[in-house]
Amino acid sequence: MTTQMTRIDPTEELLSTLKGADSVLLFGHIAPDGDALGSVLALALLLRDMGKKVEMGVDGIIPGQLMFLPSIGDFRMPGQLSADENTLAVAVDVGDLGRLGGHQEVFLSAGKKMVIDHHGTNTHFGDVNWVDGHAPASAVMIWRLMKALGHKMTKDQALCLYTGLSTDTGNFIYESVNDECFSMMAELMDAGLELAQYSRILFRQKRVNFVRLLSETLPTLRILGDGSVAGLSTAYEVFTKNNLPESETDGVVDYAIDLEGVVMAYYAHEKQSGDVKFSLRALPPYRVDKLAVQFGGGGHAQAAGCTLPGPVGEAVSRMEAAILQSKQEQDDQA
Ligand code: 5GP
Ligand code: MN
């Protein structure tokens, strides 16, 4: 697939708003992933190079395997940031206001609000909104932004952008992958990206406790209907027992969607609050974004998420019924 036809570039309004700001607050989404953190950091480093005062906020635990990201220690938790009428607040990789978690209030209190995101379900909650639902990662949009501003990329920025791009494309294998990803990668390598070292950390290295969690989760496998829907679930006690934060679930859902014959899958994990977080996946032409929205969540056509009230068994039953119905509707429309 080529990108030139579908790609949405930053507007002059967005560029001049960024150039004109002196004090900027950047936010990624709650329970941040590689794209949220990498994109915010790359933009922060860029804006700092431009001489601006930049602070960053994120709500939730930063995954241990992403601690190598430059300036990762600069992220502030809810309650640690403030904004006034001179502040530009930018939400990056954040599909809706609720996904800011505890940073919503400070975002809303900024004089100017901007949204930069690649989720098709984005609600355009800023004064200036740049949403490109076809961009494979928010990191791709930040890379376009750097080029539009005529910025020469540093090695640290390349590492942040690589982390966003590679994690949101499942290490360059999702449907969203296009020629632009590889043009960008060529420039990241040119800027000094140490690909082998960081791809190993991101995609091969596993914590022993994570493998233990996996070994307790795989027996929960459910195969539904004609074998085209699969699901996995983890109770909260499995996280505590294995001394893992409830955020360390990346990749578990792949064991369901990667099964031969499966086209739609869920992974449910119980949170400390008792709510149940669902990761939803589909293989094209099937999609799960509308299913996620139905439960107050969102995301992309083939990767989305939402949260349901517990207990786990009830949440899973509701989700299974909804997935099967959604699959049936999609089959009927095909
Ligand atoms: P994951 O299953 O990996 O947590 O999320 C898959 C995709 O769906 C990501 O792009 C993520 O940002 C999005 N997503 C996950 N949960 C939610 C949610 O509750 N609300 C919204 N709007 N997006 C979500
Ligand atoms: Mn993303």
CSV table of C-alpha atoms and ligand atoms in Angstrom, one decimal:
chain,number,residue,atom,x,y,z
A,1,MET,CA,0.0,0.0,0.0
A,2,THR,CA,1.2,3.5,-0.7
A,3,THR,CA,0.5,6.4,1.6
A,4,GLN,CA,0.5,9.5,-0.6
A,5,MET,CA,-3.2,9.2,-1.4
A,6,THR,CA,-4.5,8.8,2.2
A,7,ARG,CA,-1.9,10.7,4.2
A,8,ILE,CA,-3.0,13.7,6.2
A,9,ASP,CA,-0.2,16.2,6.9
A,10,PRO,CA,0.0,18.8,9.7
A,11,THR,CA,-1.8,22.0,8.8
A,12,GLU,CA,-0.2,25.5,8.8
A,13,GLU,CA,-2.4,26.3,11.8
A,14,LEU,CA,-1.0,23.4,13.7
A,15,LEU,CA,2.6,24.3,12.8
A,16,SER,CA,2.2,27.9,13.7
A,17,THR,CA,0.5,27.0,17.0
A,18,LEU,CA,3.4,24.8,17.9
A,19,LYS,CA,6.0,27.4,16.8
A,20,GLY,CA,4.2,30.2,18.7
A,21,ALA,CA,4.0,28.3,22.1
A,22,ASP,CA,6.5,29.0,24.8
A,23,SER,CA,5.2,26.6,27.4
A,24,VAL,CA,3.9,23.2,26.3
A,25,LEU,CA,2.4,20.3,28.2
A,26,LEU,CA,2.4,16.9,26.4
A,27,PHE,CA,0.2,14.0,27.3
A,28,GLY,CA,0.0,10.3,26.2
A,29,HIS,CA,-2.8,7.9,26.9
A,30,ILE,CA,-3.6,6.1,30.2
A,31,ALA,CA,-1.8,2.8,30.7
A,32,PRO,CA,0.8,4.1,28.2
A,33,ASP,CA,2.3,1.9,25.5
A,34,GLY,CA,5.4,2.2,23.2
A,35,ASP,CA,3.6,4.6,20.8
A,36,ALA,CA,2.2,6.9,23.4
A,37,LEU,CA,5.5,7.2,25.3
A,38,GLY,CA,7.8,7.2,22.2
A,39,SER,CA,5.7,9.8,20.4
A,40,VAL,CA,5.4,12.1,23.3
A,41,LEU,CA,9.1,11.9,24.1
A,42,ALA,CA,10.1,12.5,20.5
A,43,LEU,CA,7.9,15.5,20.3
A,44,ALA,CA,9.2,16.7,23.7
A,45,LEU,CA,12.8,16.5,22.6
A,46,LEU,CA,12.0,18.3,19.4
A,47,LEU,CA,10.2,21.1,21.2
A,48,ARG,CA,13.0,21.4,23.7
A,49,ASP,CA,15.5,21.7,20.8
A,50,MET,CA,13.3,24.6,19.6
A,51,GLY,CA,13.9,26.3,23.0
A,52,LYS,CA,10.5,25.7,24.5
A,53,LYS,CA,9.7,24.8,28.1
A,54,VAL,CA,8.2,21.3,27.9
A,55,GLU,CA,6.6,19.0,30.5
A,56,MET,CA,5.1,15.6,30.0
A,57,GLY,CA,2.3,13.8,31.8
A,58,VAL,CA,1.0,10.3,31.7
A,59,ASP,CA,-1.4,8.3,34.0
A,60,GLY,CA,-0.5,4.8,34.8
A,61,ILE,CA,2.5,2.5,35.1
A,62,ILE,CA,5.3,2.9,32.5
A,63,PRO,CA,6.1,-0.7,31.3
A,64,GLY,CA,9.5,-1.8,32.6
A,65,GLN,CA,10.7,-2.8,29.2
A,66,LEU,CA,10.3,0.8,28.0
A,67,MET,CA,12.6,2.3,30.6
A,68,PHE,CA,15.4,2.6,28.1
A,69,LEU,CA,13.6,5.5,26.4
A,70,PRO,CA,15.5,8.8,26.7
A,71,SER,CA,14.1,11.2,29.3
A,72,ILE,CA,11.5,8.6,30.4
A,73,GLY,CA,12.1,9.8,34.0
A,74,ASP,CA,10.6,13.2,33.1
A,75,PHE,CA,7.0,12.0,32.9
A,76,ARG,CA,4.8,13.4,35.6
A,77,MET,CA,1.8,11.7,37.2
A,78,PRO,CA,-1.7,13.3,37.7
A,79,GLY,CA,-1.6,16.2,40.2
A,80,GLN,CA,2.0,17.1,39.4
A,81,LEU,CA,1.4,19.5,36.5
A,82,SER,CA,-0.5,22.8,36.1
A,83,ALA,CA,-1.6,24.9,33.1
A,84,ASP,CA,-2.8,28.5,32.5
A,85,GLU,CA,-4.0,30.6,29.6
A,86,ASN,CA,-0.5,30.7,28.1
A,87,THR,CA,0.0,26.9,28.1
A,88,LEU,CA,-0.4,24.8,25.0
A,89,ALA,CA,-1.5,21.3,26.0
A,90,VAL,CA,-1.0,18.6,23.4
A,91,ALA,CA,-2.6,15.1,23.6
A,92,VAL,CA,-0.6,12.6,21.5
A,93,ASP,CA,-2.0,9.1,20.7
A,94,VAL,CA,-5.0,9.8,22.9
A,95,GLY,CA,-8.3,8.8,21.3
A,96,ASP,CA,-10.7,10.7,23.6
A,97,LEU,CA,-10.6,12.9,26.6
A,98,GLY,CA,-11.2,10.0,29.0
A,99,ARG,CA,-8.0,8.4,27.8
A,100,LEU,CA,-6.0,11.2,29.5
A,101,GLY,CA,-7.0,9.6,32.8
A,102,GLY,CA,-6.2,11.8,35.8
A,103,HIS,CA,-4.7,14.5,33.4
A,104,GLN,CA,-8.0,15.6,32.0
A,105,GLU,CA,-8.5,18.6,34.2
A,106,VAL,CA,-5.0,20.1,33.6
A,107,PHE,CA,-5.4,19.5,29.8
A,108,LEU,CA,-8.8,21.3,29.9
A,109,SER,CA,-7.3,24.2,31.9
A,110,ALA,CA,-4.7,25.0,29.2
A,111,GLY,CA,-5.3,28.2,27.1
A,112,LYS,CA,-4.9,26.2,23.9
A,113,LYS,CA,-5.5,22.5,23.3
A,114,MET,CA,-4.1,20.3,20.5
A,115,VAL,CA,-4.8,16.7,19.5
A,116,ILE,CA,-2.3,14.6,17.4
A,117,ASP,CA,-3.5,11.1,16.9
A,118,HIS,CA,-3.9,8.1,14.6
A,119,HIS,CA,-7.0,6.4,16.1
A,120,GLY,CA,-9.9,6.4,13.7
A,121,THR,CA,-12.3,6.7,16.6
A,122,ASN,CA,-10.7,10.0,17.8
A,123,THR,CA,-13.3,12.4,19.1
A,124,HIS,CA,-11.4,15.6,18.1
A,125,PHE,CA,-11.4,17.0,21.6
A,126,GLY,CA,-8.8,19.8,21.0
A,127,ASP,CA,-9.0,23.3,19.5
A,128,VAL,CA,-6.6,22.1,16.9
A,129,ASN,CA,-7.0,18.5,15.8
A,130,TRP,CA,-4.7,16.5,13.6
A,131,VAL,CA,-6.1,13.0,13.3
A,132,ASP,CA,-4.9,10.6,10.6
A,133,GLY,CA,-6.7,7.3,11.1
A,134,HIS,CA,-4.5,5.7,8.4
A,135,ALA,CA,-1.2,6.5,10.0
A,136,PRO,CA,0.3,3.3,11.4
A,137,ALA,CA,1.4,5.0,14.6
A,138,SER,CA,1.3,8.4,16.2
A,139,ALA,CA,5.1,8.2,15.8
A,140,VAL,CA,4.7,8.5,12.1
A,141,MET,CA,2.9,11.7,12.5
A,142,ILE,CA,5.6,13.1,14.8
A,143,TRP,CA,8.2,12.2,12.1
A,144,ARG,CA,6.1,14.1,9.5
A,145,LEU,CA,5.9,17.0,11.9
A,146,MET,CA,9.8,17.0,12.3
A,147,LYS,CA,10.1,17.2,8.5
A,148,ALA,CA,7.5,19.9,8.2
A,149,LEU,CA,9.5,21.9,10.8
A,150,GLY,CA,12.8,21.3,9.0
A,151,HIS,CA,14.2,19.6,12.1
A,152,LYS,CA,17.3,17.4,11.8
A,153,MET,CA,16.6,14.2,13.9
A,154,THR,CA,18.8,13.2,16.8
A,155,LYS,CA,19.7,9.6,17.7
A,156,ASP,CA,17.6,9.9,20.9
A,157,GLN,CA,14.6,11.1,18.8
A,158,ALA,CA,15.1,8.2,16.4
A,159,LEU,CA,15.0,5.7,19.2
A,160,CYS,CA,11.7,7.2,20.5
A,161,LEU,CA,10.1,7.2,17.1
A,162,TYR,CA,11.3,3.6,16.4
A,163,THR,CA,9.7,2.5,19.6
A,164,GLY,CA,6.4,4.0,18.7
A,165,LEU,CA,6.4,2.7,15.1
A,166,SER,CA,7.6,-0.8,15.8
A,167,THR,CA,5.3,-1.4,18.7
A,168,ASP,CA,2.1,-0.1,17.0
A,169,THR,CA,2.8,-2.2,13.9
A,170,GLY,CA,3.5,-5.4,15.8
A,171,ASN,CA,7.1,-5.2,14.6
A,172,PHE,CA,6.1,-4.2,11.1
A,173,ILE,CA,3.6,-6.9,10.3
A,174,TYR,CA,0.1,-5.3,10.7
A,175,GLU,CA,-2.2,-4.3,7.8
A,176,SER,CA,-1.4,-0.7,8.5
A,177,VAL,CA,2.2,-1.1,7.4
A,178,ASN,CA,3.0,0.9,4.3
A,179,ASP,CA,5.8,2.4,2.3
A,180,GLU,CA,6.0,5.4,4.6
A,181,CYS,CA,7.0,3.1,7.6
A,182,PHE,CA,10.1,2.1,5.7
A,183,SER,CA,11.0,5.6,4.4
A,184,MET,CA,10.8,6.6,8.1
A,185,MET,CA,12.9,3.6,9.2
A,186,ALA,CA,15.6,4.5,6.6
A,187,GLU,CA,15.9,7.9,8.2
A,188,LEU,CA,15.9,6.5,11.7
A,189,MET,CA,18.8,4.2,10.8
A,190,ASP,CA,20.5,7.1,9.2
A,191,ALA,CA,20.2,9.0,12.5
A,192,GLY,CA,22.0,6.2,14.3
A,193,LEU,CA,19.2,3.9,15.5
A,194,GLU,CA,20.6,0.7,17.1
A,195,LEU,CA,18.0,-1.6,15.7
A,196,ALA,CA,19.2,-5.0,16.8
A,197,GLN,CA,19.7,-3.9,20.4
A,198,TYR,CA,16.3,-2.3,20.8
A,199,SER,CA,14.3,-4.8,18.7
A,200,ARG,CA,15.6,-7.5,21.0
A,201,ILE,CA,14.4,-5.6,24.1
A,202,LEU,CA,11.0,-4.8,22.6
A,203,PHE,CA,10.1,-8.0,20.8
A,204,ARG,CA,12.1,-11.0,22.2
A,205,GLN,CA,13.1,-10.3,25.7
A,206,LYS,CA,10.6,-11.5,28.3
A,207,ARG,CA,10.5,-11.3,32.1
A,208,VAL,CA,10.4,-14.6,33.8
A,209,ASN,CA,7.3,-13.5,35.8
A,210,PHE,CA,5.6,-12.6,32.5
A,211,VAL,CA,6.1,-16.1,31.2
A,212,ARG,CA,4.7,-17.4,34.5
A,213,LEU,CA,1.6,-15.2,34.0
A,214,LEU,CA,1.3,-16.6,30.5
A,215,SER,CA,1.5,-20.1,31.7
A,216,GLU,CA,-1.4,-19.5,34.0
A,217,THR,CA,-3.4,-17.6,31.3
A,218,LEU,CA,-3.1,-20.0,28.4
A,219,PRO,CA,-5.2,-22.7,30.1
A,220,THR,CA,-8.1,-20.3,30.1
A,221,LEU,CA,-8.3,-20.5,26.3
A,222,ARG,CA,-11.8,-20.4,25.0
A,223,ILE,CA,-12.6,-21.4,21.4
A,224,LEU,CA,-16.1,-20.2,20.4
A,225,GLY,CA,-18.6,-20.9,17.7
A,226,ASP,CA,-17.1,-22.5,14.7
A,227,GLY,CA,-13.6,-22.0,15.9
A,228,SER,CA,-13.2,-18.4,14.5
A,229,VAL,CA,-13.4,-16.6,17.8
A,230,ALA,CA,-10.9,-17.2,20.7
A,231,GLY,CA,-10.4,-15.7,24.1
A,232,LEU,CA,-8.0,-15.7,27.1
A,233,SER,CA,-8.4,-14.2,30.6
A,234,THR,CA,-6.3,-13.4,33.7
A,235,ALA,CA,-7.6,-12.9,37.2
A,236,TYR,CA,-6.0,-10.1,39.3
A,237,GLU,CA,-4.6,-12.5,41.8
A,238,VAL,CA,-2.3,-13.9,39.0
A,239,PHE,CA,-0.7,-10.5,38.7
A,240,THR,CA,-0.1,-10.2,42.5
A,241,LYS,CA,1.1,-13.7,42.8
A,242,ASN,CA,3.7,-13.2,40.0
A,243,ASN,CA,4.6,-9.7,41.3
A,244,LEU,CA,3.6,-8.1,38.0
A,245,PRO,CA,1.8,-4.8,37.5
A,246,GLU,CA,-1.6,-5.2,35.8
A,247,SER,CA,-0.1,-3.2,32.8
A,248,GLU,CA,2.3,-6.0,31.8
A,249,THR,CA,0.0,-7.8,29.5
A,250,ASP,CA,1.4,-6.8,26.1
A,251,GLY,CA,1.3,-9.6,23.6
A,252,VAL,CA,-0.9,-12.0,25.5
A,253,VAL,CA,-3.8,-11.4,23.2
A,254,ASP,CA,-1.7,-12.6,20.3
A,255,TYR,CA,-1.9,-16.1,21.6
A,256,ALA,CA,-5.6,-16.0,20.8
A,257,ILE,CA,-5.7,-14.1,17.5
A,258,ASP,CA,-2.7,-16.0,16.2
A,259,LEU,CA,-4.5,-19.4,16.4
A,260,GLU,CA,-5.2,-21.0,13.0
A,261,GLY,CA,-8.7,-20.3,11.9
A,262,VAL,CA,-9.4,-17.5,14.4
A,263,VAL,CA,-10.4,-14.1,13.0
A,264,MET,CA,-11.6,-12.3,16.2
A,265,ALA,CA,-10.2,-12.6,19.7
A,266,TYR,CA,-10.3,-11.0,23.1
A,267,TYR,CA,-8.0,-11.0,26.1
A,268,ALA,CA,-9.6,-10.0,29.4
A,269,HIS,CA,-7.6,-9.1,32.5
A,270,GLU,CA,-9.0,-8.2,35.8
A,271,LYS,CA,-7.7,-4.9,37.3
A,272,GLN,CA,-7.2,-4.1,40.9
A,273,SER,CA,-10.4,-2.1,40.9
A,274,GLY,CA,-12.3,-5.2,39.9
A,275,ASP,CA,-13.1,-3.8,36.4
A,276,VAL,CA,-12.1,-6.0,33.5
A,277,LYS,CA,-9.9,-4.6,30.6
A,278,PHE,CA,-10.4,-6.1,27.2
A,279,SER,CA,-7.9,-6.2,24.4
A,280,LEU,CA,-9.7,-6.9,21.2
A,281,ARG,CA,-8.1,-8.1,17.9
A,282,ALA,CA,-9.4,-9.0,14.4
A,283,LEU,CA,-8.0,-10.1,11.1
A,284,PRO,CA,-9.2,-8.1,8.1
A,285,PRO,CA,-11.8,-7.8,6.8
A,286,TYR,CA,-13.1,-8.3,10.3
A,287,ARG,CA,-13.0,-5.4,12.7
A,288,VAL,CA,-13.3,-4.8,16.5
A,289,ASP,CA,-13.3,-1.0,16.8
A,290,LYS,CA,-17.1,-0.6,16.6
A,291,LEU,CA,-17.4,-3.4,19.2
A,292,ALA,CA,-15.0,-1.6,21.5
A,293,VAL,CA,-17.0,1.7,21.1
A,294,GLN,CA,-20.2,-0.1,21.9
A,295,PHE,CA,-18.7,-0.7,25.4
A,296,GLY,CA,-17.3,2.9,25.7
A,297,GLY,CA,-13.8,2.1,24.4
A,298,GLY,CA,-12.2,2.6,21.0
A,299,GLY,CA,-9.0,2.0,19.0
A,300,HIS,CA,-8.3,0.8,15.5
A,301,ALA,CA,-10.2,-1.5,13.1
A,302,GLN,CA,-8.1,-4.6,14.0
A,303,ALA,CA,-6.8,-3.6,17.5
A,304,ALA,CA,-9.1,-2.0,20.0
A,305,GLY,CA,-9.9,-2.1,23.7
A,306,CYS,CA,-12.5,-1.3,26.3
A,307,THR,CA,-13.3,-1.8,30.0
A,308,LEU,CA,-16.3,-3.6,31.5
A,309,PRO,CA,-17.4,-3.9,35.1
A,310,GLY,CA,-16.5,-7.2,36.9
A,311,PRO,CA,-16.7,-9.9,37.9
A,312,VAL,CA,-14.5,-11.5,35.2
A,313,GLY,CA,-16.9,-14.3,34.4
A,314,GLU,CA,-19.8,-12.0,33.7
A,315,ALA,CA,-17.7,-9.5,31.7
A,316,VAL,CA,-16.3,-12.4,29.6
A,317,SER,CA,-19.8,-13.7,29.0
A,318,ARG,CA,-21.1,-10.3,27.9
A,319,MET,CA,-18.0,-9.9,25.6
A,320,GLU,CA,-18.3,-13.3,24.1
A,321,ALA,CA,-22.0,-12.8,23.2
A,322,ALA,CA,-21.1,-9.4,21.7
A,323,ILE,CA,-18.2,-10.7,19.7
A,324,LEU,CA,-20.2,-13.6,18.3
A,325,GLN,CA,-23.0,-11.2,17.4
A,326,SER,CA,-20.6,-8.7,15.8
A,327,LYS,CA,-19.0,-11.5,13.8
A,328,GLN,CA,-22.4,-12.7,12.6
A,329,GLU,CA,-23.3,-9.1,11.6
A,330,GLN,CA,-20.1,-8.7,9.7
A,331,ASP,CA,-20.6,-12.1,7.9
A,332,ASP,CA,-24.1,-11.1,7.0
A,333,GLN,CA,-22.9,-7.8,5.5
A,334,ALA,CA,-20.1,-9.3,3.5
B,1,5GP,P1,-4.5,-2.8,23.6
B,1,5GP,O1,-5.5,-3.9,23.4
B,1,5GP,O2,-3.2,-3.1,23.1
B,1,5GP,O3,-4.6,-2.2,25.0
B,1,5GP,O4,-5.1,-1.6,22.7
B,1,5GP,C1,-5.3,-1.7,21.4
B,1,5GP,C2,-5.6,-0.3,20.8
B,1,5GP,O5,-6.9,0.1,21.3
B,1,5GP,C3,-4.6,0.7,21.1
B,1,5GP,O6,-4.5,1.6,20.0
B,1,5GP,C4,-5.3,1.5,22.3
B,1,5GP,O7,-4.9,2.8,22.3
B,1,5GP,C5,-6.8,1.3,22.0
B,1,5GP,N1,-7.5,1.2,23.2
B,1,5GP,C6,-7.4,0.2,24.1
B,1,5GP,N2,-8.3,0.4,25.1
B,1,5GP,C7,-9.0,1.5,24.8
B,1,5GP,C8,-10.1,2.2,25.5
B,1,5GP,O8,-10.6,1.8,26.6
B,1,5GP,N3,-10.6,3.3,24.8
B,1,5GP,C9,-10.1,3.7,23.7
B,1,5GP,N4,-10.6,4.8,23.1
B,1,5GP,N5,-9.1,3.1,23.0
B,1,5GP,C10,-8.5,2.0,23.6
B,2,MN,MN,-0.7,4.5,18.8
